[in-house]
Amino acid sequence: MTLFIIILISLAAWGAYILFRYKSVESDAYEIFNALKGERFDYARLGQESFVAIYRKVHNPFAHVVNFCATITALIALPVIFFFSTWIYNFIWNATGQISDLDEGFAPWLFAVSILCILGLIGIGAIFARLYHLNRPKSLEDEIKIQLEGNSTS
């Protein structure tokens, strides 16, 4: 029960941090625009609202959100992964003649089920990593350049 409470408190703190980052990124964008609009011609040419939208897109905590969702998914899916890992091991154990030294509860069973659970968690991590890398924004300078090139052609 203590571990469950610690996990919930950690997830709540992590969620609060993500919300804080979402709230603070817009004020940071206004401050940076106002500080650099005289020095950077492209910032002034872009305009304050467009710069803030691009800054928010580039510096939002998207990576934290993806990691948070991956953690929640892994915590929820781990019992299911354990069930299927045990089922796979028992299927193989039954197919190979039910050797008594490889029965449930012994070290080979624990090792095999642990490896299968780890592979399941790696699969969840790979799916969320792919999701992140397909949707991550470019750098601030590249996004500004794309926006300016789009404005000049229209």
PDB file of N, CA and C in Angstrom, residues 21-79:
ATOM      1  N   ARG A  21       4.680  23.877 -16.342  1.00  0.00           N
ATOM      2  CA  ARG A  21       5.457  24.169 -17.556  1.00  0.00           C
ATOM      3  C   ARG A  21       4.544  24.691 -18.669  1.00  0.00           C
ATOM      4  N   TYR A  22       3.354  24.113 -18.820  1.00  0.00           N
ATOM      5  CA  TYR A  22       2.425  24.603 -19.828  1.00  0.00           C
ATOM      6  C   TYR A  22       2.017  26.045 -19.542  1.00  0.00           C
ATOM      7  N   LYS A  23       1.816  26.368 -18.279  1.00  0.00           N
ATOM      8  CA  LYS A  23       1.396  27.722 -17.920  1.00  0.00           C
ATOM      9  C   LYS A  23       2.536  28.732 -18.068  1.00  0.00           C
ATOM     10  N   SER A  24       3.769  28.326 -17.778  1.00  0.00           N
ATOM     11  CA  SER A  24       4.877  29.277 -17.777  1.00  0.00           C
ATOM     12  C   SER A  24       5.496  29.500 -19.153  1.00  0.00           C
ATOM     13  N   VAL A  25       5.278  28.605 -20.100  1.00  0.00           N
ATOM     14  CA  VAL A  25       5.935  28.737 -21.399  1.00  0.00           C
ATOM     15  C   VAL A  25       5.415  29.956 -22.169  1.00  0.00           C
ATOM     16  N   GLU A  26       4.156  30.307 -22.018  1.00  0.00           N
ATOM     17  CA  GLU A  26       3.619  31.466 -22.726  1.00  0.00           C
ATOM     18  C   GLU A  26       4.184  32.770 -22.183  1.00  0.00           C
ATOM     19  N   SER A  27       4.276  32.899 -20.871  1.00  0.00           N
ATOM     20  CA  SER A  27       4.862  34.123 -20.306  1.00  0.00           C
ATOM     21  C   SER A  27       6.335  34.238 -20.672  1.00  0.00           C
ATOM     22  N   ASP A  28       7.032  33.109 -20.742  1.00  0.00           N
ATOM     23  CA  ASP A  28       8.427  33.126 -21.185  1.00  0.00           C
ATOM     24  C   ASP A  28       8.532  33.617 -22.621  1.00  0.00           C
ATOM     25  N   ALA A  29       7.599  33.199 -23.457  1.00  0.00           N
ATOM     26  CA  ALA A  29       7.626  33.602 -24.863  1.00  0.00           C
ATOM     27  C   ALA A  29       7.444  35.107 -25.005  1.00  0.00           C
ATOM     28  N   TYR A  30       6.514  35.685 -24.250  1.00  0.00           N
ATOM     29  CA  TYR A  30       6.316  37.137 -24.307  1.00  0.00           C
ATOM     30  C   TYR A  30       7.572  37.878 -23.842  1.00  0.00           C
ATOM     31  N   GLU A  31       8.181  37.405 -22.767  1.00  0.00           N
ATOM     32  CA  GLU A  31       9.394  38.050 -22.261  1.00  0.00           C
ATOM     33  C   GLU A  31      10.538  37.972 -23.274  1.00  0.00           C
ATOM     34  N   ILE A  32      10.726  36.821 -23.893  1.00  0.00           N
ATOM     35  CA  ILE A  32      11.809  36.659 -24.866  1.00  0.00           C
ATOM     36  C   ILE A  32      11.543  37.515 -26.098  1.00  0.00           C
ATOM     37  N   PHE A  33      10.306  37.554 -26.553  1.00  0.00           N
ATOM     38  CA  PHE A  33       9.994  38.378 -27.724  1.00  0.00           C
ATOM     39  C   PHE A  33      10.270  39.843 -27.434  1.00  0.00           C
ATOM     40  N   ASN A  34       9.804  40.337 -26.286  1.00  0.00           N
ATOM     41  CA  ASN A  34      10.006  41.738 -25.950  1.00  0.00           C
ATOM     42  C   ASN A  34      11.477  42.074 -25.751  1.00  0.00           C
ATOM     43  N   ALA A  35      12.257  41.146 -25.255  1.00  0.00           N
ATOM     44  CA  ALA A  35      13.676  41.398 -25.029  1.00  0.00           C
ATOM     45  C   ALA A  35      14.482  41.381 -26.321  1.00  0.00           C
ATOM     46  N   LEU A  36      14.064  40.572 -27.296  1.00  0.00           N
ATOM     47  CA  LEU A  36      14.888  40.369 -28.494  1.00  0.00           C
ATOM     48  C   LEU A  36      14.308  40.952 -29.777  1.00  0.00           C
ATOM     49  N   LYS A  37      13.142  41.576 -29.724  1.00  0.00           N
ATOM     50  CA  LYS A  37      12.543  42.055 -30.979  1.00  0.00           C
ATOM     51  C   LYS A  37      13.351  43.175 -31.613  1.00  0.00           C
ATOM     52  N   GLY A  38      14.108  43.937 -30.825  1.00  0.00           N
ATOM     53  CA  GLY A  38      14.946  44.990 -31.394  1.00  0.00           C
ATOM     54  C   GLY A  38      16.220  44.451 -32.022  1.00  0.00           C
ATOM     55  N   GLU A  39      16.707  43.327 -31.515  1.00  0.00           N
ATOM     56  CA  GLU A  39      17.954  42.746 -32.015  1.00  0.00           C
ATOM     57  C   GLU A  39      17.727  41.773 -33.165  1.00  0.00           C
ATOM     58  N   ARG A  40      16.619  41.085 -33.160  1.00  0.00           N
ATOM     59  CA  ARG A  40      16.347  40.053 -34.162  1.00  0.00           C
ATOM     60  C   ARG A  40      15.273  40.550 -35.126  1.00  0.00           C
ATOM     61  N   PHE A  41      15.665  40.798 -36.363  1.00  0.00           N
ATOM     62  CA  PHE A  41      14.741  41.291 -37.375  1.00  0.00           C
ATOM     63  C   PHE A  41      13.642  40.277 -37.678  1.00  0.00           C
ATOM     64  N   ASP A  42      13.998  38.992 -37.691  1.00  0.00           N
ATOM     65  CA  ASP A  42      12.994  37.974 -38.014  1.00  0.00           C
ATOM     66  C   ASP A  42      11.921  37.870 -36.938  1.00  0.00           C
ATOM     67  N   TYR A  43      12.262  38.127 -35.671  1.00  0.00           N
ATOM     68  CA  TYR A  43      11.256  38.103 -34.609  1.00  0.00           C
ATOM     69  C   TYR A  43      10.267  39.246 -34.813  1.00  0.00           C
ATOM     70  N   ALA A  44      10.782  40.441 -35.079  1.00  0.00           N
ATOM     71  CA  ALA A  44       9.912  41.595 -35.269  1.00  0.00           C
ATOM     72  C   ALA A  44       9.051  41.421 -36.521  1.00  0.00           C
ATOM     73  N   ARG A  45       9.626  40.861 -37.569  1.00  0.00           N
ATOM     74  CA  ARG A  45       8.890  40.643 -38.810  1.00  0.00           C
ATOM     75  C   ARG A  45       7.777  39.610 -38.616  1.00  0.00           C
ATOM     76  N   LEU A  46       8.018  38.664 -37.741  1.00  0.00           N
ATOM     77  CA  LEU A  46       7.045  37.604 -37.493  1.00  0.00           C
ATOM     78  C   LEU A  46       5.839  38.121 -36.721  1.00  0.00           C
ATOM     79  N   GLY A  47       6.050  39.000 -35.772  1.00  0.00           N
ATOM     80  CA  GLY A  47       4.967  39.509 -34.939  1.00  0.00           C
ATOM     81  C   GLY A  47       4.888  38.753 -33.624  1.00  0.00           C
ATOM     82  N   GLN A  48       4.345  39.431 -32.629  1.00  0.00           N
ATOM     83  CA  GLN A  48       4.337  38.871 -31.273  1.00  0.00           C
ATOM     84  C   GLN A  48       3.483  37.614 -31.169  1.00  0.00           C
ATOM     85  N   GLU A  49       2.281  37.640 -31.701  1.00  0.00           N
ATOM     86  CA  GLU A  49       1.386  36.490 -31.548  1.00  0.00           C
ATOM     87  C   GLU A  49       1.912  35.257 -32.279  1.00  0.00           C
ATOM     88  N   SER A  50       2.462  35.457 -33.473  1.00  0.00           N
ATOM     89  CA  SER A  50       3.022  34.319 -34.209  1.00  0.00           C
ATOM     90  C   SER A  50       4.247  33.762 -33.500  1.00  0.00           C
ATOM     91  N   PHE A  51       5.084  34.666 -32.965  1.00  0.00           N
ATOM     92  CA  PHE A  51       6.264  34.203 -32.239  1.00  0.00           C
ATOM     93  C   PHE A  51       5.866  33.405 -31.006  1.00  0.00           C
ATOM     94  N   VAL A  52       4.878  33.888 -30.276  1.00  0.00           N
ATOM     95  CA  VAL A  52       4.427  33.190 -29.066  1.00  0.00           C
ATOM     96  C   VAL A  52       3.868  31.818 -29.428  1.00  0.00           C
ATOM     97  N   ALA A  53       3.107  31.730 -30.521  1.00  0.00           N
ATOM     98  CA  ALA A  53       2.555  30.434 -30.940  1.00  0.00           C
ATOM     99  C   ALA A  53       3.676  29.464 -31.314  1.00  0.00           C
ATOM    100  N   ILE A  54       4.679  29.953 -32.041  1.00  0.00           N
ATOM    101  CA  ILE A  54       5.802  29.091 -32.430  1.00  0.00           C
ATOM    102  C   ILE A  54       6.615  28.697 -31.202  1.00  0.00           C
ATOM    103  N   TYR A  55       6.860  29.651 -30.315  1.00  0.00           N
ATOM    104  CA  TYR A  55       7.635  29.353 -29.097  1.00  0.00           C
ATOM    105  C   TYR A  55       6.909  28.319 -28.242  1.00  0.00           C
ATOM    106  N   ARG A  56       5.597  28.480 -28.130  1.00  0.00           N
ATOM    107  CA  ARG A  56       4.809  27.531 -27.353  1.00  0.00           C
ATOM    108  C   ARG A  56       4.868  26.136 -27.984  1.00  0.00           C
ATOM    109  N   LYS A  57       4.829  26.089 -29.316  1.00  0.00           N
ATOM    110  CA  LYS A  57       4.905  24.806 -30.016  1.00  0.00           C
ATOM    111  C   LYS A  57       6.258  24.129 -29.788  1.00  0.00           C
ATOM    112  N   VAL A  58       7.330  24.906 -29.824  1.00  0.00           N
ATOM    113  CA  VAL A  58       8.675  24.348 -29.713  1.00  0.00           C
ATOM    114  C   VAL A  58       9.021  23.985 -28.272  1.00  0.00           C
ATOM    115  N   HIS A  59       8.638  24.826 -27.320  1.00  0.00           N
ATOM    116  CA  HIS A  59       9.083  24.642 -25.940  1.00  0.00           C
ATOM    117  C   HIS A  59       8.022  24.074 -25.000  1.00  0.00           C
ATOM    118  N   ASN A  60       6.906  23.598 -25.535  1.00  0.00           N
ATOM    119  CA  ASN A  60       5.936  22.981 -24.639  1.00  0.00           C
ATOM    120  C   ASN A  60       6.491  21.659 -24.107  1.00  0.00           C
ATOM    121  N   PRO A  61       5.985  21.195 -22.994  1.00  0.00           N
ATOM    122  CA  PRO A  61       6.529  19.960 -22.401  1.00  0.00           C
ATOM    123  C   PRO A  61       5.944  18.696 -23.029  1.00  0.00           C
ATOM    124  N   PHE A  62       5.974  18.616 -24.346  1.00  0.00           N
ATOM    125  CA  PHE A  62       5.421  17.453 -25.042  1.00  0.00           C
ATOM    126  C   PHE A  62       6.150  16.173 -24.650  1.00  0.00           C
ATOM    127  N   ALA A  63       7.462  16.254 -24.499  1.00  0.00           N
ATOM    128  CA  ALA A  63       8.232  15.065 -24.107  1.00  0.00           C
ATOM    129  C   ALA A  63       7.804  14.581 -22.725  1.00  0.00           C
ATOM    130  N   HIS A  64       7.545  15.514 -21.812  1.00  0.00           N
ATOM    131  CA  HIS A  64       7.086  15.125 -20.478  1.00  0.00           C
ATOM    132  C   HIS A  64       5.709  14.464 -20.543  1.00  0.00           C
ATOM    133  N   VAL A  65       4.845  14.982 -21.386  1.00  0.00           N
ATOM    134  CA  VAL A  65       3.505  14.405 -21.514  1.00  0.00           C
ATOM    135  C   VAL A  65       3.588  12.986 -22.074  1.00  0.00           C
ATOM    136  N   VAL A  66       4.427  12.797 -23.085  1.00  0.00           N
ATOM    137  CA  VAL A  66       4.585  11.461 -23.671  1.00  0.00           C
ATOM    138  C   VAL A  66       5.164  10.499 -22.639  1.00  0.00           C
ATOM    139  N   ASN A  67       6.181  10.936 -21.897  1.00  0.00           N
ATOM    140  CA  ASN A  67       6.754  10.075 -20.856  1.00  0.00           C
ATOM    141  C   ASN A  67       5.746   9.774 -19.754  1.00  0.00           C
ATOM    142  N   PHE A  68       4.951  10.760 -19.381  1.00  0.00           N
ATOM    143  CA  PHE A  68       3.923  10.572 -18.355  1.00  0.00           C
ATOM    144  C   PHE A  68       2.904   9.542 -18.825  1.00  0.00           C
ATOM    145  N   CYS A  69       2.451   9.672 -20.072  1.00  0.00           N
ATOM    146  CA  CYS A  69       1.483   8.708 -20.620  1.00  0.00           C
ATOM    147  C   CYS A  69       2.085   7.314 -20.742  1.00  0.00           C
ATOM    148  N   ALA A  70       3.355   7.242 -21.114  1.00  0.00           N
ATOM    149  CA  ALA A  70       4.017   5.936 -21.204  1.00  0.00           C
ATOM    150  C   ALA A  70       4.116   5.288 -19.825  1.00  0.00           C
ATOM    151  N   THR A  71       4.389   6.080 -18.807  1.00  0.00           N
ATOM    152  CA  THR A  71       4.477   5.542 -17.450  1.00  0.00           C
ATOM    153  C   THR A  71       3.126   5.032 -16.979  1.00  0.00           C
ATOM    154  N   ILE A  72       2.080   5.809 -17.202  1.00  0.00           N
ATOM    155  CA  ILE A  72       0.730   5.378 -16.823  1.00  0.00           C
ATOM    156  C   ILE A  72       0.357   4.094 -17.571  1.00  0.00           C
ATOM    157  N   THR A  73       0.650   4.056 -18.864  1.00  0.00           N
ATOM    158  CA  THR A  73       0.351   2.871 -19.661  1.00  0.00           C
ATOM    159  C   THR A  73       1.106   1.654 -19.148  1.00  0.00           C
ATOM    160  N   ALA A  74       2.379   1.833 -18.830  1.00  0.00           N
ATOM    161  CA  ALA A  74       3.179   0.713 -18.325  1.00  0.00           C
ATOM    162  C   ALA A  74       2.653   0.226 -16.980  1.00  0.00           C
ATOM    163  N   LEU A  75       2.274   1.147 -16.099  1.00  0.00           N
ATOM    164  CA  LEU A  75       1.746   0.744 -14.792  1.00  0.00           C
ATOM    165  C   LEU A  75       0.426  -0.013 -14.925  1.00  0.00           C
ATOM    166  N   ILE A  76      -0.409   0.420 -15.856  1.00  0.00           N
ATOM    167  CA  ILE A  76      -1.690  -0.257 -16.050  1.00  0.00           C
ATOM    168  C   ILE A  76      -1.499  -1.594 -16.775  1.00  0.00           C
ATOM    169  N   ALA A  77      -0.572  -1.623 -17.735  1.00  0.00           N
ATOM    170  CA  ALA A  77      -0.395  -2.813 -18.567  1.00  0.00           C
ATOM    171  C   ALA A  77       0.470  -3.889 -17.915  1.00  0.00           C
ATOM    172  N   LEU A  78       1.211  -3.566 -16.881  1.00  0.00           N
ATOM    173  CA  LEU A  78       2.125  -4.550 -16.300  1.00  0.00           C
ATOM    174  C   LEU A  78       1.426  -5.816 -15.797  1.00  0.00           C
ATOM    175  N   PRO A  79       0.278  -5.737 -15.123  1.00  0.00           N
ATOM    176  CA  PRO A  79      -0.391  -6.993 -14.754  1.00  0.00           C
ATOM    177  C   PRO A  79      -0.825  -7.816 -15.973  1.00  0.00           C
TER     178      PRO A  79
END
